[in-house]
Amino acid sequence: MVMAAVSAVDLIAGPGVGFLPLVSLGPAFAGLVGGWRRTALVGLTASVLCVGLGVHSGLFESRRGLTALLSVAGVTAAGVVAAVMRQRREAELASVRSIAEVAQRVLLRPVPRGAGPLRIAVSYTSAVAEARIGGDLYEVVTSPAGVRIIVGDVQGKGLEAVESAAVVLGAFREAAHDEPDLPAVGARVERALNRHLSGERFVTAVLAEIGDGPDATLLNFGHPSPLVVRPDGEVGYAAPPERALPLGLMDHGPDAPLPYRVPFAPGDQLLFYTDGVSEARDGAGWFYPLVERAALLKDPDPEAALRAVREDVVDHAEGPLHDDAAMLLVRYRRGHLEAP
C-alpha cells in the first residue's frame, strides 16, 4: 500500500518533485513485520516499480534514477538482515519462555484444588516482563498433621531471588512431611536458608497448618498477616501476637516467632498474599484496600474469586504491577454436598 501510494504520487507530481526514492519504504516496513523472504519479495517489487517509474519519467538519463534504485536495494538488504535477526531473537525468546514454564512447574507446582473439606486456589503474577516466575513462593503439602501451607516473599528480584525461593520450597516440602509441628518446620527452613544466603538477605513467610480441629495454626516470619473472611461478612487480619524477624535473620533476633491459632470453621476463608498485593499503589500513592475489596471473594468458584481480586489490583495500580504478587485462597467448605 505504501509503494502504491508513492507510485501514484510520483506519477501525479512528475519527475521534478523526486518522490521515487520513497518506494524504499515498502521493504523497510516489510522488514519490521515480516520474514526475510517476504522482505526480499517486497524489495524486488519495489525495485521493479523504481525501474518502471524511472524509465517512465526519464530519470535514468541522469543519476537520479540510479540513486533511487540503489536506495531501494540498500533498504531491502538492511530489511532482510533486520528480519533475520528479529526472527532469531523471537526464537530465542520462545525458548526462554518454554524454559521458564518448565522452571515454574518445578519450582511452583500446581497446588491441590481440594484437600478434605478445604478448597484451594492460587494466583501468581510476576512483575518482570516476559517472566513466569520471580521471588514470591507458595506451597501446599498434605501431611499427617494436616494441610500445611507456606506463602513467602524473597527479598530482591531476579535469578538470586528465584534460587532462594527454590531453597525455601525444597526445605519446606521435606520438613512439612517429617516435622511434628510448625516451629520445627520453620526451624528447618531457617537452617536450609542460612546455608544458602549471604549477607543480610531474607525471606518473609507465613506458615499455616489446618487439621481436623476448629482452628488454623499460623507461624509468621515478618510476612503480611493473612486475611480472614467469615461467612457473615466479617473481615479481619489474622495478625500474630508479636512481630518476628523474617527467615534468614533469626540469628539477629532474641526469640523465634510463636505459633498462634485462628478460628477456622466451615464457611470461613483465609487469603494468604504477598506485599505485591497489599502494597500496590494507585496514582495518588494509596495502597490497595484489601479489606474493603474482600467482597470480591464471594464468588462460589475460588479461582474466579482470586481472578477478580487480581484484576482489581491491576486496575488499582493503573498498569503493570511493580512487584511480584502471589495469592493463595483457602476455603473451608460448609458441607460435603458442596462441589469440590
mmCIF file of C-alpha atoms in Angstrom:
data_model
loop_
_atom_site.group_PDB
_atom_site.id
_atom_site.type_symbol
_atom_site.label_atom_id
_atom_site.label_comp_id
_atom_site.label_asym_id
_atom_site.label_seq_id
_atom_site.Cartn_x
_atom_site.Cartn_y
_atom_site.Cartn_z
ATOM 1 C CA MET A 1 0.000 0.000 0.000
ATOM 2 C CA VAL A 2 2.860 2.383 0.804
ATOM 3 C CA MET A 3 4.570 1.645 -2.501
ATOM 4 C CA ALA A 4 1.315 2.048 -4.416
ATOM 5 C CA ALA A 5 0.698 5.416 -2.744
ATOM 6 C CA VAL A 6 4.253 6.594 -3.500
ATOM 7 C CA SER A 7 3.930 5.444 -7.113
ATOM 8 C CA ALA A 8 0.639 7.303 -7.548
ATOM 9 C CA VAL A 9 2.037 10.491 -6.017
ATOM 10 C CA ASP A 10 5.170 10.256 -8.157
ATOM 11 C CA LEU A 11 3.139 9.871 -11.352
ATOM 12 C CA ILE A 12 0.894 12.799 -10.428
ATOM 13 C CA ALA A 13 3.654 15.119 -9.229
ATOM 14 C CA GLY A 14 6.018 14.326 -12.061
ATOM 15 C CA PRO A 15 9.774 13.732 -12.075
ATOM 16 C CA GLY A 16 10.646 17.193 -10.816
ATOM 17 C CA VAL A 17 9.478 16.571 -7.221
ATOM 18 C CA GLY A 18 11.596 13.454 -6.520
ATOM 19 C CA PHE A 19 9.245 11.103 -4.666
ATOM 20 C CA LEU A 20 10.702 7.984 -6.293
ATOM 21 C CA PRO A 21 13.216 7.057 -3.508
ATOM 22 C CA LEU A 22 10.286 6.776 -1.081
ATOM 23 C CA VAL A 23 9.413 3.472 -2.752
ATOM 24 C CA SER A 24 12.034 2.018 -0.392
ATOM 25 C CA LEU A 25 9.509 2.467 2.460
ATOM 26 C CA GLY A 26 7.888 -0.798 1.308
ATOM 27 C CA PRO A 27 10.833 -3.095 2.121
ATOM 28 C CA ALA A 28 11.569 -1.005 5.224
ATOM 29 C CA PHE A 29 8.138 -1.730 6.711
ATOM 30 C CA ALA A 30 8.255 -5.340 5.492
ATOM 31 C CA GLY A 31 11.464 -5.890 7.455
ATOM 32 C CA LEU A 32 9.727 -4.755 10.639
ATOM 33 C CA VAL A 33 6.719 -7.064 10.456
ATOM 34 C CA GLY A 34 7.511 -9.913 8.060
ATOM 35 C CA GLY A 35 10.105 -12.600 7.483
ATOM 36 C CA TRP A 36 13.207 -12.201 5.368
ATOM 37 C CA ARG A 37 11.616 -13.907 2.346
ATOM 38 C CA ARG A 38 8.678 -11.532 2.404
ATOM 39 C CA THR A 39 11.051 -8.591 2.815
ATOM 40 C CA ALA A 40 13.118 -9.742 -0.168
ATOM 41 C CA LEU A 41 9.973 -10.167 -2.285
ATOM 42 C CA VAL A 42 8.730 -6.689 -1.357
ATOM 43 C CA GLY A 43 12.196 -5.307 -2.113
ATOM 44 C CA LEU A 44 12.168 -6.948 -5.549
ATOM 45 C CA THR A 45 8.730 -5.469 -6.223
ATOM 46 C CA ALA A 46 9.991 -2.059 -5.127
ATOM 47 C CA SER A 47 12.956 -2.374 -7.488
ATOM 48 C CA VAL A 48 10.664 -3.211 -10.402
ATOM 49 C CA LEU A 49 8.459 -0.211 -9.561
ATOM 50 C CA CYS A 50 11.532 2.011 -9.270
ATOM 51 C CA VAL A 51 12.857 0.928 -12.679
ATOM 52 C CA GLY A 52 9.453 1.292 -14.304
ATOM 53 C CA LEU A 53 8.768 4.742 -12.846
ATOM 54 C CA GLY A 54 12.331 5.844 -13.563
ATOM 55 C CA VAL A 55 12.120 4.827 -17.204
ATOM 56 C CA HIS A 56 8.668 6.423 -17.488
ATOM 57 C CA SER A 57 9.962 9.711 -16.085
ATOM 58 C CA GLY A 58 13.310 9.581 -17.857
ATOM 59 C CA LEU A 59 15.257 9.605 -14.612
ATOM 60 C CA PHE A 60 17.852 7.111 -15.786
ATOM 61 C CA GLU A 61 19.145 9.679 -18.225
ATOM 62 C CA SER A 62 20.692 11.263 -15.123
ATOM 63 C CA ARG A 63 21.944 9.920 -11.814
ATOM 64 C CA ARG A 64 18.590 10.346 -10.071
ATOM 65 C CA GLY A 65 17.167 7.052 -11.293
ATOM 66 C CA LEU A 66 20.280 5.094 -10.341
ATOM 67 C CA THR A 67 20.349 6.769 -6.906
ATOM 68 C CA ALA A 68 16.722 5.830 -6.264
ATOM 69 C CA LEU A 69 17.375 2.227 -7.325
ATOM 70 C CA LEU A 70 20.417 1.989 -5.055
ATOM 71 C CA SER A 71 18.338 3.364 -2.171
ATOM 72 C CA VAL A 72 15.745 0.649 -2.681
ATOM 73 C CA ALA A 73 18.446 -2.045 -2.869
ATOM 74 C CA GLY A 74 20.180 -0.774 0.284
ATOM 75 C CA VAL A 75 16.974 -0.571 2.332
ATOM 76 C CA THR A 76 15.956 -4.033 1.129
ATOM 77 C CA ALA A 77 19.297 -5.517 2.208
ATOM 78 C CA ALA A 78 19.034 -3.820 5.603
ATOM 79 C CA GLY A 79 15.442 -5.027 5.975
ATOM 80 C CA VAL A 80 16.403 -8.630 5.187
ATOM 81 C CA VAL A 81 19.198 -8.538 7.778
ATOM 82 C CA ALA A 82 16.859 -6.983 10.362
ATOM 83 C CA ALA A 83 14.173 -9.596 9.673
ATOM 84 C CA VAL A 84 16.684 -12.445 10.092
ATOM 85 C CA MET A 85 17.939 -11.016 13.401
ATOM 86 C CA ARG A 86 14.395 -10.419 14.663
ATOM 87 C CA GLN A 87 13.338 -13.967 13.844
ATOM 88 C CA ARG A 88 16.363 -15.305 15.716
ATOM 89 C CA ARG A 89 15.504 -13.207 18.764
ATOM 90 C CA GLU A 90 11.899 -14.383 18.613
ATOM 91 C CA ALA A 91 13.078 -17.998 18.511
ATOM 92 C CA GLU A 92 15.387 -17.393 21.486
ATOM 93 C CA LEU A 93 12.565 -15.700 23.413
ATOM 94 C CA ALA A 94 10.241 -18.629 22.703
ATOM 95 C CA SER A 95 12.919 -20.983 24.022
ATOM 96 C CA VAL A 96 13.393 -18.891 27.157
ATOM 97 C CA ARG A 97 9.631 -18.829 27.729
ATOM 98 C CA SER A 98 9.409 -22.608 27.456
ATOM 99 C CA ILE A 99 12.306 -22.988 29.918
ATOM 100 C CA ALA A 100 10.600 -20.552 32.302
ATOM 101 C CA GLU A 101 7.382 -22.551 32.096
ATOM 102 C CA VAL A 102 9.257 -25.760 32.932
ATOM 103 C CA ALA A 103 11.027 -23.995 35.813
ATOM 104 C CA GLN A 104 7.683 -22.740 37.098
ATOM 105 C CA ARG A 105 6.230 -26.246 37.085
ATOM 106 C CA VAL A 106 9.237 -27.463 39.077
ATOM 107 C CA LEU A 107 9.504 -24.525 41.477
ATOM 108 C CA LEU A 108 5.851 -23.511 41.843
ATOM 109 C CA ARG A 109 3.999 -26.738 41.335
ATOM 110 C CA PRO A 110 0.218 -26.669 40.918
ATOM 111 C CA VAL A 111 -1.423 -26.795 44.340
ATOM 112 C CA PRO A 112 -4.203 -29.317 45.011
ATOM 113 C CA ARG A 113 -7.616 -27.825 44.336
ATOM 114 C CA GLY A 114 -9.051 -29.672 47.296
ATOM 115 C CA ALA A 115 -7.816 -31.351 50.471
ATOM 116 C CA GLY A 116 -10.508 -32.869 52.657
ATOM 117 C CA PRO A 117 -13.020 -30.124 53.477
ATOM 118 C CA LEU A 118 -10.716 -27.432 52.067
ATOM 119 C CA ARG A 119 -10.866 -25.785 48.654
ATOM 120 C CA ILE A 120 -7.668 -24.111 47.492
ATOM 121 C CA ALA A 121 -6.871 -21.685 44.680
ATOM 122 C CA VAL A 122 -3.702 -19.787 43.824
ATOM 123 C CA SER A 123 -2.805 -16.762 41.709
ATOM 124 C CA TYR A 124 0.697 -15.622 40.766
ATOM 125 C CA THR A 125 1.749 -12.585 38.737
ATOM 126 C CA SER A 126 5.423 -11.809 38.089
ATOM 127 C CA ALA A 127 6.407 -8.159 37.834
ATOM 128 C CA VAL A 128 9.333 -8.975 35.499
ATOM 129 C CA ALA A 129 8.476 -8.511 31.829
ATOM 130 C CA GLU A 130 8.110 -11.816 29.992
ATOM 131 C CA ALA A 131 8.825 -13.761 33.200
ATOM 132 C CA ARG A 132 6.760 -16.602 34.608
ATOM 133 C CA ILE A 133 8.476 -16.871 37.996
ATOM 134 C CA GLY A 134 10.010 -14.485 40.487
ATOM 135 C CA GLY A 135 10.720 -14.126 44.195
ATOM 136 C CA ASP A 136 7.266 -14.953 45.591
ATOM 137 C CA LEU A 137 6.621 -18.531 46.648
ATOM 138 C CA TYR A 138 3.818 -20.803 47.827
ATOM 139 C CA GLU A 139 3.234 -24.480 48.514
ATOM 140 C CA VAL A 140 0.553 -26.746 49.942
ATOM 141 C CA VAL A 141 1.508 -30.114 51.452
ATOM 142 C CA THR A 142 -0.812 -32.752 52.917
ATOM 143 C CA SER A 143 0.967 -34.169 55.973
ATOM 144 C CA PRO A 144 -0.002 -36.500 58.843
ATOM 145 C CA ALA A 145 -0.670 -33.395 60.970
ATOM 146 C CA GLY A 146 -2.991 -31.868 58.366
ATOM 147 C CA VAL A 147 -2.656 -29.498 55.425
ATOM 148 C CA ARG A 148 0.467 -27.356 55.740
ATOM 149 C CA ILE A 149 0.908 -24.169 53.744
ATOM 150 C CA ILE A 150 3.683 -21.682 53.119
ATOM 151 C CA VAL A 151 3.433 -18.335 51.343
ATOM 152 C CA GLY A 152 6.537 -16.161 51.211
ATOM 153 C CA ASP A 153 8.404 -13.335 49.549
ATOM 154 C CA VAL A 154 12.154 -13.333 48.881
ATOM 155 C CA GLN A 155 13.989 -10.050 49.261
ATOM 156 C CA GLY A 156 15.079 -8.727 45.871
ATOM 157 C CA LYS A 157 14.349 -9.886 42.345
ATOM 158 C CA GLY A 158 15.958 -11.800 39.529
ATOM 159 C CA LEU A 159 17.700 -15.176 39.465
ATOM 160 C CA GLU A 160 19.040 -14.859 43.016
ATOM 161 C CA ALA A 161 15.506 -14.455 44.327
ATOM 162 C CA VAL A 162 14.350 -17.485 42.327
ATOM 163 C CA GLU A 163 17.242 -19.534 43.713
ATOM 164 C CA SER A 164 16.383 -18.530 47.294
ATOM 165 C CA ALA A 165 12.726 -19.394 46.686
ATOM 166 C CA ALA A 166 13.796 -22.840 45.455
ATOM 167 C CA VAL A 167 15.783 -23.417 48.665
ATOM 168 C CA VAL A 168 12.833 -22.422 50.863
ATOM 169 C CA LEU A 169 10.346 -24.549 48.959
ATOM 170 C CA GLY A 170 12.629 -27.577 48.877
ATOM 171 C CA ALA A 171 13.207 -27.410 52.621
ATOM 172 C CA PHE A 172 9.514 -26.850 53.360
ATOM 173 C CA ARG A 173 8.376 -29.776 51.215
ATOM 174 C CA GLU A 174 10.617 -32.143 53.142
ATOM 175 C CA ALA A 175 10.023 -30.668 56.598
ATOM 176 C CA ALA A 176 6.244 -30.488 56.197
ATOM 177 C CA HIS A 177 6.101 -34.281 55.960
ATOM 178 C CA ASP A 178 8.632 -35.059 58.698
ATOM 179 C CA GLU A 179 8.376 -32.460 61.469
ATOM 180 C CA PRO A 180 5.771 -32.719 64.247
ATOM 181 C CA ASP A 181 4.773 -29.026 64.397
ATOM 182 C CA LEU A 182 5.140 -25.699 62.610
ATOM 183 C CA PRO A 183 8.004 -24.313 64.755
ATOM 184 C CA ALA A 184 10.072 -27.361 63.813
ATOM 185 C CA VAL A 185 9.188 -26.849 60.139
ATOM 186 C CA GLY A 186 10.184 -23.182 60.353
ATOM 187 C CA ALA A 187 13.463 -24.003 62.095
ATOM 188 C CA ARG A 188 14.372 -26.490 59.394
ATOM 189 C CA VAL A 189 13.629 -23.991 56.631
ATOM 190 C CA GLU A 190 15.700 -21.403 58.516
ATOM 191 C CA ARG A 191 18.702 -23.732 58.680
ATOM 192 C CA ALA A 192 18.492 -24.527 54.980
ATOM 193 C CA LEU A 193 18.208 -20.852 54.109
ATOM 194 C CA ASN A 194 21.161 -19.856 56.299
ATOM 195 C CA ARG A 195 23.354 -22.290 54.391
ATOM 196 C CA HIS A 196 22.316 -20.613 51.158
ATOM 197 C CA LEU A 197 22.031 -16.890 51.886
ATOM 198 C CA SER A 198 24.908 -14.451 52.169
ATOM 199 C CA GLY A 199 24.868 -11.016 53.789
ATOM 200 C CA GLU A 200 21.541 -9.802 55.161
ATOM 201 C CA ARG A 201 19.193 -11.205 52.569
ATOM 202 C CA PHE A 202 15.966 -12.625 53.970
ATOM 203 C CA VAL A 203 12.609 -14.192 53.184
ATOM 204 C CA THR A 204 9.315 -13.173 54.777
ATOM 205 C CA ALA A 205 6.920 -16.084 55.106
ATOM 206 C CA VAL A 206 3.794 -17.270 56.841
ATOM 207 C CA LEU A 207 3.265 -20.958 57.585
ATOM 208 C CA ALA A 208 -0.110 -22.499 58.316
ATOM 209 C CA GLU A 209 -1.401 -25.844 59.498
ATOM 210 C CA ILE A 210 -5.048 -26.792 59.143
ATOM 211 C CA GLY A 211 -6.051 -30.062 60.748
ATOM 212 C CA ASP A 212 -9.278 -31.601 61.977
ATOM 213 C CA GLY A 213 -9.853 -29.041 64.735
ATOM 214 C CA PRO A 214 -11.817 -25.784 64.570
ATOM 215 C CA ASP A 215 -8.672 -23.667 64.334
ATOM 216 C CA ALA A 216 -5.856 -22.960 61.886
ATOM 217 C CA THR A 217 -2.373 -22.673 63.363
ATOM 218 C CA LEU A 218 -0.185 -19.924 61.907
ATOM 219 C CA LEU A 219 3.509 -19.082 62.227
ATOM 220 C CA ASN A 220 4.507 -15.686 60.840
ATOM 221 C CA PHE A 221 8.066 -14.695 59.918
ATOM 222 C CA GLY A 222 7.607 -10.983 59.266
ATOM 223 C CA HIS A 223 5.067 -11.543 56.482
ATOM 224 C CA PRO A 224 1.804 -9.620 55.861
ATOM 225 C CA SER A 225 -0.931 -11.163 58.009
ATOM 226 C CA PRO A 226 -3.450 -13.355 56.175
ATOM 227 C CA LEU A 227 -6.948 -12.027 55.647
ATOM 228 C CA VAL A 228 -9.819 -13.877 57.353
ATOM 229 C CA VAL A 229 -13.261 -13.635 55.762
ATOM 230 C CA ARG A 230 -16.234 -15.031 57.689
ATOM 231 C CA PRO A 231 -19.481 -16.184 56.056
ATOM 232 C CA ASP A 232 -21.407 -13.386 57.805
ATOM 233 C CA GLY A 233 -19.222 -10.768 56.074
ATOM 234 C CA GLU A 234 -16.832 -10.124 58.965
ATOM 235 C CA VAL A 235 -13.330 -9.382 57.672
ATOM 236 C CA GLY A 236 -10.084 -9.041 59.602
ATOM 237 C CA TYR A 237 -6.400 -9.851 59.664
ATOM 238 C CA ALA A 238 -5.012 -12.947 61.367
ATOM 239 C CA ALA A 239 -2.201 -10.960 62.969
ATOM 240 C CA PRO A 240 0.427 -12.647 65.175
ATOM 241 C CA PRO A 241 0.634 -11.679 68.869
ATOM 242 C CA GLU A 242 4.117 -10.247 68.245
ATOM 243 C CA ARG A 243 6.023 -9.338 65.094
ATOM 244 C CA ALA A 244 9.011 -11.543 64.267
ATOM 245 C CA LEU A 245 12.026 -11.278 62.003
ATOM 246 C CA PRO A 246 11.963 -12.893 58.568
ATOM 247 C CA LEU A 247 13.647 -16.167 57.706
ATOM 248 C CA GLY A 248 17.375 -15.674 57.269
ATOM 249 C CA LEU A 249 17.545 -13.058 60.042
ATOM 250 C CA MET A 250 16.502 -15.177 63.014
ATOM 251 C CA ASP A 251 20.044 -15.135 64.425
ATOM 252 C CA HIS A 252 19.702 -11.339 64.826
ATOM 253 C CA GLY A 253 16.579 -11.553 66.969
ATOM 254 C CA PRO A 254 16.038 -12.639 70.554
ATOM 255 C CA ASP A 255 13.258 -15.148 70.016
ATOM 256 C CA ALA A 256 11.718 -17.224 67.262
ATOM 257 C CA PRO A 257 8.082 -16.496 66.393
ATOM 258 C CA LEU A 258 5.415 -18.329 68.343
ATOM 259 C CA PRO A 259 2.575 -20.237 66.679
ATOM 260 C CA TYR A 260 -0.913 -18.844 67.221
ATOM 261 C CA ARG A 261 -4.388 -20.113 66.496
ATOM 262 C CA VAL A 262 -7.098 -18.536 64.379
ATOM 263 C CA PRO A 263 -10.692 -19.858 64.373
ATOM 264 C CA PHE A 264 -11.330 -21.520 61.023
ATOM 265 C CA ALA A 265 -14.740 -23.138 60.699
ATOM 266 C CA PRO A 266 -16.962 -24.194 57.790
ATOM 267 C CA GLY A 267 -17.715 -21.218 55.549
ATOM 268 C CA ASP A 268 -14.556 -19.316 56.538
ATOM 269 C CA GLN A 269 -11.867 -18.196 54.116
ATOM 270 C CA LEU A 270 -8.148 -17.498 54.601
ATOM 271 C CA LEU A 271 -6.399 -15.358 52.000
ATOM 272 C CA PHE A 272 -2.599 -15.519 52.020
ATOM 273 C CA TYR A 273 -0.831 -12.925 49.895
ATOM 274 C CA THR A 274 2.472 -11.120 49.358
ATOM 275 C CA ASP A 275 3.200 -7.410 49.574
ATOM 276 C CA GLY A 276 2.856 -7.090 45.813
ATOM 277 C CA VAL A 277 -0.889 -7.172 46.524
ATOM 278 C CA SER A 278 -1.183 -5.159 49.739
ATOM 279 C CA GLU A 279 1.371 -2.518 48.700
ATOM 280 C CA ALA A 280 0.123 -1.930 45.150
ATOM 281 C CA ARG A 281 -0.322 1.846 44.844
ATOM 282 C CA ASP A 282 -2.640 3.923 42.713
ATOM 283 C CA GLY A 283 -1.724 7.213 41.038
ATOM 284 C CA ALA A 284 -2.239 9.111 44.295
ATOM 285 C CA GLY A 285 0.052 6.758 46.222
ATOM 286 C CA TRP A 286 -2.695 4.919 48.155
ATOM 287 C CA PHE A 287 -2.166 1.246 48.974
ATOM 288 C CA TYR A 288 -4.610 -1.361 47.728
ATOM 289 C CA PRO A 289 -7.546 -1.537 50.230
ATOM 290 C CA LEU A 290 -7.625 -5.295 50.631
ATOM 291 C CA VAL A 291 -10.158 -5.350 53.476
ATOM 292 C CA GLU A 292 -12.572 -3.125 51.559
ATOM 293 C CA ARG A 293 -12.335 -5.379 48.499
ATOM 294 C CA ALA A 294 -12.904 -8.627 50.410
ATOM 295 C CA ALA A 295 -16.411 -8.810 48.892
ATOM 296 C CA LEU A 296 -14.739 -9.910 45.654
ATOM 297 C CA LEU A 297 -14.074 -13.258 47.344
ATOM 298 C CA LYS A 298 -17.790 -14.130 47.440
ATOM 299 C CA ASP A 299 -17.677 -15.879 44.061
ATOM 300 C CA PRO A 300 -18.540 -19.586 44.527
ATOM 301 C CA ASP A 301 -15.542 -20.544 42.400
ATOM 302 C CA PRO A 302 -12.347 -19.773 44.376
ATOM 303 C CA GLU A 303 -10.276 -19.436 41.211
ATOM 304 C CA ALA A 304 -12.744 -16.916 39.782
ATOM 305 C CA ALA A 305 -12.678 -15.048 43.108
ATOM 306 C CA LEU A 306 -8.885 -14.746 43.004
ATOM 307 C CA ARG A 307 -9.014 -13.704 39.360
ATOM 308 C CA ALA A 308 -11.413 -10.896 40.294
ATOM 309 C CA VAL A 309 -9.063 -9.699 43.050
ATOM 310 C CA ARG A 310 -6.036 -9.847 40.742
ATOM 311 C CA GLU A 311 -7.798 -7.803 38.075
ATOM 312 C CA ASP A 312 -8.911 -5.314 40.709
ATOM 313 C CA VAL A 313 -5.324 -4.942 41.984
ATOM 314 C CA VAL A 314 -4.102 -4.234 38.443
ATOM 315 C CA ASP A 315 -6.901 -1.684 37.961
ATOM 316 C CA HIS A 316 -5.962 -0.044 41.267
ATOM 317 C CA ALA A 317 -2.296 0.173 40.209
ATOM 318 C CA GLU A 318 -3.403 1.660 36.867
ATOM 319 C CA GLY A 319 -0.986 -0.510 34.939
ATOM 320 C CA PRO A 320 1.505 -3.370 35.372
ATOM 321 C CA LEU A 321 2.469 -4.240 38.937
ATOM 322 C CA HIS A 322 5.888 -3.146 40.175
ATOM 323 C CA ASP A 323 6.333 -6.199 42.387
ATOM 324 C CA ASP A 324 5.527 -9.892 42.192
ATOM 325 C CA ALA A 325 2.062 -10.659 43.523
ATOM 326 C CA ALA A 326 1.008 -14.054 44.862
ATOM 327 C CA MET A 327 -2.286 -15.011 46.488
ATOM 328 C CA LEU A 328 -3.442 -18.323 47.928
ATOM 329 C CA LEU A 329 -7.060 -18.732 48.996
ATOM 330 C CA VAL A 330 -8.191 -21.490 51.382
ATOM 331 C CA ARG A 331 -11.907 -22.100 51.886
ATOM 332 C CA TYR A 332 -13.477 -24.342 54.476
ATOM 333 C CA ARG A 333 -16.468 -25.920 52.771
ATOM 334 C CA ARG A 334 -19.724 -25.788 54.688
ATOM 335 C CA GLY A 335 -20.510 -29.423 53.956
ATOM 336 C CA HIS A 336 -19.639 -32.356 51.740
ATOM 337 C CA LEU A 337 -22.538 -31.534 49.408
ATOM 338 C CA GLU A 338 -20.552 -28.570 48.034
ATOM 339 C CA ALA A 339 -18.753 -29.052 44.748
ATOM 340 C CA PRO A 340 -15.063 -29.923 45.360
#
